[in-house]
Amino acid sequence: MDKIIIQGGVPLKGEITISGAKNAALPLMAATLLTDAPLTLKNVPNLVDIRTLASLLEQHGTNIVRNISGQELILTTSSITSTTAPYELVRKMRASVLVLGALLARCGEAIVSLPGGCAIGTRPVDLHLKGLETMGAVIELENGYINARAPNGLQGAVIHFPYVSVGATENLLMAATLANGETTLTNAAKEPEVVDLAQCLKAMGANIEGIGTDRLVIQGVKSLQGATYSVLPDRIEAGTYMIAAAITGGDVLLKNCNSKQLETFIDALRKANVQVEEGDNSIRVACDLNLLKGVDVMTEPYPSFPTDLQAQLMALMTLASGASMITETIFENRFMHVPELCRMGANVTIHKSSALVRGTRQLIGAPVMATDLRASSSLVLAGLAAKGETTIHRVYHLDRGYEQLEQKLSNCGAIIRRAKEDEELAA
Ligand code: EPZ
């Protein structure tokens, strides 16, 4: 196991190219299960989560060819050789549940391990299951597995989500493409990653209206064909590096990113006095830390402030003048970074779903660890700004979602390196 060691205090200067979005690539890969023709995905990031899903798809019968640069995957599922998604693979990554809708739609059955809880919340999948039941599936929970059957195929239905779920929208969207008749999804997620999936499914021959809105209408078709599709840039990776520029008082140009998908986040940064210049396919961020001031944000479904950037913004707010109130409404336990930031000198107190951050002038380097991906990235950001050395343990969280993190940051002057973990800290 590895750790990351940062000598903080260097203002970042330079350019960073943003990778393809992990959370778009995962459902796009699962879409291979809907067709026997090749699905070619470009701009796929080379990440642990992508490899985990690739292993799962391979055991369902998918043949995967990765080109030399590693950014193109050709997925061909000529036939499904197993409709079971085993616990050993699903427990590594919750997004594995995305194979459920596609397997059920294509094969009339799917046996998928229940993902279980995770560090940021209980994260049930009841909306996925209720939606599939409304489409005629018979679902039983047995020995920790979702046992779903639809021997006569799924039937089109009207499904209203009581609250917005990215994964449930994606699962039901995939299932509906091959269902008999029309499916309407209301209060559907509008996240850019959902839009990316819908557009790829359209390119595969699916009939979907309302893409980008909270009402998706899908006319089921008999079969889907192959397609070539490029994964959208990772807005969360872009947001993370925007904060890296700001928190070090640096000046960084991000390339291959879409500022339109980060509007609420950019608004918050501008209110905090961070300079953000939006280009066609780029974003430039600069910051004078003496002018940085606290802002209040609340996480909500897209297009509001993303939960996946909450921890990173908090790292920045620890250095702002004044106070900021950061409220998390998506996940019930997504403040795991707070005690670690406090060990670096931050002043943060939690009141239920809100964190009150009182700015301090300086963070101090410390050994830290986090229990999820975005919390870990907030500690990297804090480490870049802190005086002295910060060691981030449990780097495997970062490897799930940030491609070439150390290289991208060191290209902009950060003093950051990876080292092998001592045995007792890795445990
Ligand atoms: C996706 O998770 C992302 N993961 C998450 O990114 C992201 O934080 C989240 O959407 C919200 O934007 C992927 O795309 C792979 P949800 P997902 O279903 O689909 C509750 C990261 O760091 N809920 O929109 O699992 C749920 O518990 C990750 O990259 C139910 O109660 O999120 C949560 O409170 C972490 N029942 C809320 O809804 C359900 O059946 C939103 O979850 C489904 C969800």
Coordinates of C-alpha atoms and ligand atoms in Angstrom, one line a residue:
M1 CA 0.0 0.0 0.0
D2 CA 1.2 3.5 -0.8
K3 CA 1.2 6.9 0.9
I4 CA 1.6 10.4 -0.5
I5 CA 4.0 12.9 1.0
I6 CA 3.6 16.6 0.3
Q7 CA 5.8 19.5 1.2
G8 CA 3.3 22.3 1.3
G9 CA 3.4 26.0 0.6
V10 CA 4.3 26.1 -3.1
P11 CA 1.9 28.2 -5.3
L12 CA 0.9 26.0 -8.2
K13 CA 1.6 27.4 -11.6
G14 CA 1.1 25.7 -15.0
E15 CA -1.4 23.6 -16.9
I16 CA -3.4 20.5 -16.0
T17 CA -5.3 18.4 -18.6
I18 CA -8.5 17.0 -17.1
S19 CA -9.2 13.3 -17.7
G20 CA -12.5 11.6 -18.7
A21 CA -15.1 11.4 -15.9
K22 CA -15.0 8.3 -13.8
N23 CA -18.7 8.6 -12.9
A24 CA -19.6 8.9 -16.6
A25 CA -17.3 6.1 -17.8
L26 CA -18.7 3.5 -15.3
P27 CA -22.4 3.5 -16.5
L28 CA -21.2 3.8 -20.1
M29 CA -19.1 0.7 -19.7
A30 CA -22.2 -1.1 -18.1
A31 CA -24.1 -0.2 -21.3
T32 CA -22.1 -2.8 -23.2
L33 CA -24.4 -5.4 -21.5
L34 CA -27.3 -4.1 -23.6
T35 CA -25.8 -5.1 -27.0
D36 CA -23.9 -7.9 -28.7
A37 CA -22.1 -5.3 -30.9
P38 CA -18.8 -3.5 -29.9
L39 CA -19.1 -0.4 -27.9
T40 CA -16.0 1.8 -28.2
L41 CA -15.4 4.3 -25.4
K42 CA -12.8 7.0 -25.8
N43 CA -11.3 9.3 -23.1
V44 CA -11.7 6.6 -20.4
P45 CA -9.6 7.4 -17.4
N46 CA -7.1 4.7 -16.2
L47 CA -8.3 4.2 -12.6
V48 CA -8.9 1.4 -10.1
D49 CA -12.7 1.8 -10.3
I50 CA -12.6 1.4 -14.1
R51 CA -10.5 -1.8 -13.8
T52 CA -12.8 -3.1 -11.1
L53 CA -15.9 -2.7 -13.3
A54 CA -13.9 -4.2 -16.3
S55 CA -13.3 -7.3 -14.2
L56 CA -16.9 -7.6 -13.3
L57 CA -18.0 -7.2 -17.0
E58 CA -15.4 -9.8 -18.1
Q59 CA -17.0 -12.3 -15.8
H60 CA -20.4 -11.5 -17.3
G61 CA -18.8 -12.4 -20.8
T62 CA -17.6 -9.0 -22.0
N63 CA -14.4 -9.0 -24.1
I64 CA -12.4 -5.8 -23.4
V65 CA -9.6 -4.4 -25.5
R66 CA -7.7 -1.4 -24.2
N67 CA -5.6 0.5 -26.7
I68 CA -2.0 1.4 -26.0
S69 CA -2.6 4.9 -24.7
G70 CA -5.1 3.2 -22.3
Q71 CA -7.8 5.8 -23.0
E72 CA -9.9 3.8 -25.4
L73 CA -11.8 0.7 -24.4
I74 CA -13.6 -1.6 -26.9
L75 CA -16.2 -3.6 -25.1
T76 CA -17.9 -6.5 -26.8
T77 CA -20.5 -8.6 -25.1
S78 CA -21.4 -11.1 -27.8
S79 CA -23.2 -13.2 -25.2
I80 CA -23.8 -13.0 -21.5
T81 CA -22.0 -16.0 -19.9
S82 CA -23.1 -15.2 -16.4
T83 CA -25.9 -13.1 -15.0
T84 CA -24.4 -13.1 -11.5
A85 CA -22.4 -10.2 -10.1
P86 CA -20.6 -11.7 -7.2
Y87 CA -20.0 -10.2 -3.7
E88 CA -16.2 -10.3 -4.1
L89 CA -16.4 -7.8 -7.0
V90 CA -19.4 -5.7 -6.0
R91 CA -18.1 -5.1 -2.5
K92 CA -15.0 -3.3 -4.0
M93 CA -17.2 -0.7 -5.7
R94 CA -20.9 0.2 -5.2
A95 CA -21.3 1.3 -8.9
S96 CA -21.2 -2.4 -9.8
V97 CA -24.9 -2.3 -9.1
L98 CA -25.2 -0.5 -12.5
V99 CA -25.1 -3.9 -14.2
L100 CA -28.5 -4.8 -12.7
G101 CA -30.8 -3.0 -15.1
A102 CA -28.9 -3.9 -18.2
L103 CA -28.6 -7.7 -17.3
L104 CA -32.2 -7.9 -16.5
A105 CA -33.3 -6.1 -19.7
R106 CA -31.1 -8.3 -21.9
C107 CA -31.3 -11.7 -20.2
G108 CA -34.6 -11.5 -18.1
E109 CA -32.6 -12.3 -15.0
A110 CA -29.8 -10.9 -12.8
I111 CA -28.3 -11.9 -9.5
V112 CA -26.4 -9.0 -8.1
S113 CA -24.8 -8.8 -4.7
L114 CA -26.2 -6.0 -2.5
P115 CA -23.6 -3.3 -2.3
G116 CA -23.9 -2.7 1.4
G117 CA -23.1 0.5 3.2
C118 CA -20.0 2.7 2.7
A119 CA -18.0 5.3 4.5
I120 CA -20.2 8.3 3.4
G121 CA -23.6 6.8 4.2
T122 CA -25.9 3.8 4.2
R123 CA -26.6 4.3 0.5
P124 CA -29.5 1.9 -0.1
V125 CA -30.6 0.8 -3.6
D126 CA -34.3 0.7 -2.9
L127 CA -35.1 3.1 -5.7
H128 CA -33.3 0.9 -8.2
L129 CA -35.3 -2.1 -7.0
K130 CA -38.7 -0.4 -6.7
G131 CA -38.3 1.0 -10.3
L132 CA -37.5 -2.4 -11.7
E133 CA -40.4 -3.9 -9.9
T134 CA -42.7 -1.3 -11.4
M135 CA -41.4 -2.5 -14.7
G136 CA -42.6 -6.0 -13.9
A137 CA -39.5 -7.6 -12.4
V138 CA -39.9 -10.0 -9.5
I139 CA -37.2 -9.2 -7.0
E140 CA -36.2 -11.2 -3.9
L141 CA -33.4 -10.5 -1.5
E142 CA -31.6 -13.8 -0.7
N143 CA -28.3 -14.3 1.2
G144 CA -27.1 -10.8 0.5
Y145 CA -28.0 -10.9 -3.2
I146 CA -30.6 -9.2 -5.3
N147 CA -32.3 -12.0 -7.2
A148 CA -34.3 -10.3 -10.1
R149 CA -36.3 -12.0 -12.8
A150 CA -38.4 -10.8 -15.7
P151 CA -38.9 -13.9 -17.8
N152 CA -41.3 -12.2 -20.2
G153 CA -39.2 -9.0 -20.5
L154 CA -39.5 -5.7 -18.7
Q155 CA -42.6 -3.6 -19.3
G156 CA -42.6 0.1 -19.9
A157 CA -43.9 2.1 -16.8
V158 CA -44.3 5.5 -15.2
I159 CA -41.7 5.8 -12.4
H160 CA -41.5 8.8 -10.1
F161 CA -38.4 9.1 -8.0
P162 CA -39.2 10.5 -4.5
Y163 CA -35.8 12.1 -4.5
V164 CA -33.0 12.4 -7.1
S165 CA -30.7 9.4 -7.5
V166 CA -28.0 9.4 -10.1
G167 CA -27.5 5.6 -10.0
A168 CA -31.2 4.7 -10.0
T169 CA -31.8 7.0 -12.9
E170 CA -28.9 5.4 -14.8
N171 CA -30.0 1.8 -14.0
L172 CA -33.6 2.4 -15.0
L173 CA -32.7 4.3 -18.1
M174 CA -30.6 1.4 -19.3
A175 CA -33.3 -1.1 -18.4
A176 CA -36.0 0.9 -20.2
T177 CA -34.1 1.0 -23.5
L178 CA -34.9 -2.7 -24.1
A179 CA -38.3 -2.8 -22.3
N180 CA -41.7 -3.4 -24.0
G181 CA -43.3 0.0 -24.6
E182 CA -42.8 3.4 -23.1
T183 CA -41.1 4.3 -19.8
T184 CA -41.3 7.7 -18.2
L185 CA -38.9 8.6 -15.4
T186 CA -39.8 11.7 -13.4
N187 CA -37.7 13.6 -10.9
A188 CA -34.8 11.9 -12.8
A189 CA -31.2 13.0 -12.1
K190 CA -29.9 15.7 -14.6
E191 CA -26.2 15.3 -13.7
P192 CA -23.9 15.6 -16.8
E193 CA -22.9 12.0 -16.3
V194 CA -26.6 10.9 -16.7
V195 CA -26.8 13.0 -19.9
D196 CA -23.6 11.4 -21.2
L197 CA -25.1 7.9 -20.7
A198 CA -28.4 8.9 -22.4
Q199 CA -26.5 10.3 -25.4
C200 CA -24.4 7.2 -25.7
L201 CA -27.6 5.0 -25.5
K202 CA -29.1 7.2 -28.3
A203 CA -26.0 6.6 -30.4
M204 CA -26.6 2.9 -29.8
G205 CA -30.2 3.2 -31.2
A206 CA -32.2 3.9 -28.0
N207 CA -35.2 6.1 -28.3
I208 CA -34.9 8.7 -25.4
E209 CA -36.6 12.1 -25.1
G210 CA -36.0 14.8 -22.4
I211 CA -32.3 14.3 -22.1
G212 CA -30.9 16.8 -19.7
T213 CA -34.3 17.4 -18.0
D214 CA -35.8 15.7 -15.0
R215 CA -38.4 13.9 -17.2
L216 CA -37.0 11.1 -19.4
V217 CA -39.3 9.3 -21.8
I218 CA -37.9 6.1 -23.3
Q219 CA -39.6 4.0 -26.0
G220 CA -38.2 0.5 -25.7
V221 CA -36.6 -1.0 -28.8
K222 CA -36.0 -4.7 -29.7
S223 CA -32.2 -4.4 -29.7
L224 CA -29.3 -1.9 -29.6
Q225 CA -26.3 -1.6 -31.8
G226 CA -22.7 -0.7 -31.2
A227 CA -21.4 2.9 -31.1
T228 CA -18.3 5.0 -30.6
Y229 CA -18.6 7.5 -27.8
S230 CA -16.2 9.8 -26.0
V231 CA -16.6 10.2 -22.2
L232 CA -17.1 13.7 -21.0
P233 CA -14.3 15.5 -19.0
D234 CA -14.4 14.9 -15.2
R235 CA -16.0 18.0 -13.6
I236 CA -15.1 16.8 -10.1
E237 CA -11.4 16.4 -11.1
A238 CA -11.5 19.8 -12.6
G239 CA -13.1 21.3 -9.5
T240 CA -10.5 19.7 -7.3
Y241 CA -7.6 21.2 -9.3
M242 CA -9.3 24.6 -9.4
I243 CA -9.1 24.5 -5.6
A244 CA -5.5 23.3 -5.7
A245 CA -4.7 26.5 -7.7
A246 CA -6.7 28.7 -5.3
I247 CA -5.6 27.2 -2.0
T248 CA -1.9 27.6 -2.9
G249 CA -2.4 31.2 -4.1
G250 CA -1.4 29.9 -7.6
D251 CA -2.4 30.4 -11.2
V252 CA -3.3 27.3 -13.2
L253 CA -4.9 26.7 -16.6
L254 CA -7.1 23.6 -16.8
K255 CA -7.5 22.1 -20.2
N256 CA -10.2 19.7 -21.6
C257 CA -12.9 20.8 -19.2
N258 CA -16.4 22.3 -19.4
S259 CA -17.0 25.3 -17.1
K260 CA -20.7 25.2 -17.9
Q261 CA -21.0 22.0 -15.9
L262 CA -19.5 23.7 -12.8
E263 CA -21.5 26.9 -12.7
T264 CA -22.7 26.8 -9.1
F265 CA -19.2 25.8 -8.0
I266 CA -17.6 28.6 -10.0
D267 CA -20.2 31.1 -8.5
A268 CA -19.1 30.0 -5.0
L269 CA -15.4 30.4 -5.8
R270 CA -16.0 33.9 -7.3
K271 CA -17.9 34.9 -4.1
A272 CA -14.9 33.7 -2.2
N273 CA -12.8 36.1 -4.3
V274 CA -11.1 33.4 -6.4
Q275 CA -10.4 34.5 -9.9
V276 CA -12.0 32.2 -12.5
E277 CA -11.7 32.8 -16.3
E278 CA -13.9 30.5 -18.4
G279 CA -12.6 29.5 -21.8
D280 CA -14.1 27.4 -24.6
N281 CA -12.7 24.2 -23.3
S282 CA -10.6 25.5 -20.5
I283 CA -10.7 27.2 -17.1
R284 CA -8.0 29.4 -15.6
V285 CA -7.9 29.9 -11.8
A286 CA -5.8 32.3 -9.8
C287 CA -6.1 33.5 -6.2
D288 CA -4.6 36.0 -3.8
L289 CA -5.0 34.3 -0.5
N290 CA -5.1 37.6 1.3
L291 CA -8.4 38.3 -0.4
L292 CA -10.0 34.9 0.2
K293 CA -13.2 35.1 2.1
G294 CA -15.7 32.6 3.5
V295 CA -18.9 31.6 1.6
D296 CA -21.8 29.4 2.5
V297 CA -22.8 26.5 0.3
M298 CA -25.3 23.6 0.4
T299 CA -24.9 20.5 -1.6
E300 CA -27.8 19.5 -3.7
P301 CA -28.5 17.5 -7.0
Y302 CA -27.2 19.1 -10.3
P303 CA -27.1 21.9 -11.2
S304 CA -26.7 22.9 -7.6
F305 CA -23.4 22.6 -5.6
P306 CA -22.1 19.0 -6.0
T307 CA -21.5 16.8 -2.9
D308 CA -18.4 15.5 -4.6
L309 CA -16.7 18.9 -4.3
Q310 CA -17.9 19.6 -0.7
A311 CA -14.8 18.3 1.1
Q312 CA -12.5 20.1 -1.3
L313 CA -14.2 23.5 -0.9
M314 CA -14.1 23.0 2.9
A315 CA -10.3 22.7 2.6
L316 CA -10.2 26.0 0.9
M317 CA -12.5 27.7 3.4
T318 CA -10.3 26.7 6.3
L319 CA -7.9 29.5 5.0
A320 CA -10.6 32.1 4.2
S321 CA -11.2 35.2 6.3
G322 CA -14.5 35.0 8.1
A323 CA -16.7 32.0 8.5
S324 CA -18.4 29.7 6.0
M325 CA -21.3 27.3 6.6
I326 CA -21.1 24.1 4.5
T327 CA -24.3 22.0 4.5
E328 CA -24.4 18.5 3.1
T329 CA -27.8 17.3 2.0
I330 CA -27.0 14.3 -0.2
F331 CA -25.1 11.9 2.1
E332 CA -25.6 11.6 5.9
N333 CA -22.0 11.0 6.8
R334 CA -19.9 13.0 4.5
F335 CA -17.8 15.0 6.9
M336 CA -15.1 12.4 7.6
H337 CA -12.5 14.8 6.5
V338 CA -13.3 17.3 9.2
P339 CA -11.4 15.7 12.1
E340 CA -8.4 15.2 9.8
L341 CA -8.5 18.9 8.6
C342 CA -8.7 19.9 12.3
R343 CA -5.5 17.9 13.0
M344 CA -3.9 20.2 10.4
G345 CA -5.0 23.3 12.4
A346 CA -8.4 23.9 10.8
N347 CA -11.2 25.3 12.9
V348 CA -14.4 23.4 11.9
T349 CA -17.4 22.4 14.1
I350 CA -20.2 20.1 12.9
H351 CA -23.8 20.8 13.7
K352 CA -25.9 17.9 12.3
S353 CA -25.7 18.3 8.5
S354 CA -23.8 21.6 8.6
A355 CA -20.1 22.4 9.2
L356 CA -19.1 25.8 10.5
V357 CA -15.6 26.6 9.2
R358 CA -13.8 29.5 10.8
G359 CA -10.9 30.6 8.7
T360 CA -7.4 30.4 10.0
R361 CA -4.2 31.9 8.5
Q362 CA -2.2 28.8 8.2
L363 CA -2.6 25.0 8.1
I364 CA 0.2 22.9 9.5
G365 CA 1.4 19.6 7.8
A366 CA 0.5 16.4 9.6
P367 CA 0.0 12.7 9.0
V368 CA -3.6 12.2 8.0
M369 CA -5.9 9.6 6.4
A370 CA -9.4 9.5 5.0
T371 CA -12.1 6.9 4.4
D372 CA -13.4 8.0 1.0
L373 CA -12.2 9.4 -2.3
R374 CA -13.2 13.1 -2.0
A375 CA -12.3 13.3 1.7
S376 CA -8.8 12.1 0.7
S377 CA -8.6 14.7 -2.1
S378 CA -9.4 17.5 0.4
L379 CA -6.5 16.3 2.5
V380 CA -4.2 16.5 -0.5
L381 CA -5.4 20.1 -1.1
A382 CA -4.9 21.0 2.6
G383 CA -1.4 19.4 2.4
L384 CA -0.5 21.5 -0.7
A385 CA -1.3 24.7 1.3
A386 CA 0.0 23.6 4.7
K387 CA 3.4 24.6 6.2
G388 CA 5.7 21.6 6.3
E389 CA 5.1 18.0 5.5
T390 CA 1.8 16.2 5.2
T391 CA 1.6 12.5 4.7
I392 CA -1.7 11.1 3.3
H393 CA -2.3 7.4 4.1
R394 CA -4.8 5.1 2.4
V395 CA -3.9 6.4 -1.0
Y396 CA -6.0 3.7 -2.6
H397 CA -9.0 6.0 -2.2
L398 CA -7.3 8.6 -4.4
D399 CA -6.3 5.9 -7.0
R400 CA -10.0 5.1 -7.5
G401 CA -10.8 8.5 -8.8
Y402 CA -7.8 10.7 -9.7
E403 CA -5.7 9.7 -12.7
Q404 CA -1.9 10.6 -12.3
L405 CA -2.6 12.9 -9.4
E406 CA 1.0 13.3 -8.3
Q407 CA 2.2 13.9 -11.9
K408 CA -0.5 16.5 -12.6
L409 CA 0.3 18.4 -9.5
S410 CA 4.1 18.2 -9.7
N411 CA 3.9 19.5 -13.3
C412 CA 2.6 22.7 -11.7
G413 CA 5.4 22.8 -9.1
A414 CA 3.9 20.9 -6.2
I415 CA 6.4 18.9 -4.1
I416 CA 4.6 15.6 -3.9
R417 CA 5.7 12.0 -4.0
R418 CA 4.4 8.5 -3.5
A419 CA 6.1 6.1 -1.1
K420 CA 5.5 2.6 0.3
E421 CA 3.4 2.5 3.4
D422 CA 4.7 1.2 6.7
E423 CA 2.9 -2.0 7.6
E424 CA 1.2 -0.9 10.8
L425 CA -0.2 2.3 9.3
A426 CA -1.6 0.5 6.2
A427 CA -3.7 -1.8 8.4
Ligands
EPZ1 C1 -23.3 8.9 -7.6 O1 -23.6 8.0 -6.6 C2 -21.8 9.1 -7.7 N1 -21.2 7.8 -8.0 C3 -21.3 9.7 -6.4 O2 -19.9 9.9 -6.6 C4 -22.0 11.0 -6.1 O3 -21.6 11.5 -4.9 C5 -23.5 10.8 -6.1 O4 -24.0 10.2 -7.4 C6 -24.3 12.1 -5.9 O5 -24.0 13.0 -6.9 C7 -21.2 7.4 -9.3 O6 -21.7 8.0 -10.2 C8 -20.5 6.1 -9.5 P1 -27.3 8.7 -5.6 P2 -25.0 7.3 -6.4 O7 -28.1 7.5 -6.0 O8 -25.6 7.1 -7.8 C9 -29.8 7.9 -1.6 C10 -17.7 9.9 -5.9 O9 -17.0 10.4 -4.9 N2 -30.4 6.7 -2.3 O10 -27.6 9.9 -6.4 O11 -24.8 6.1 -5.6 C11 -28.3 7.8 -1.4 O12 -28.1 7.0 -0.2 C12 -19.0 9.3 -5.7 O13 -17.2 9.9 -7.0 C13 -31.4 6.0 -1.7 O14 -31.8 6.3 -0.5 O15 -25.7 8.4 -5.6 C14 -27.9 9.2 -1.3 O16 -28.2 9.7 0.0 C15 -19.4 9.1 -4.2 N3 -31.9 4.9 -2.3 C16 -28.8 9.9 -2.3 O17 -29.9 9.0 -2.5 C17 -31.5 4.6 -3.6 O18 -32.0 3.6 -4.1 C18 -28.2 10.2 -3.6 O19 -27.5 9.0 -4.1 C19 -30.5 5.3 -4.2 C20 -30.0 6.4 -3.6

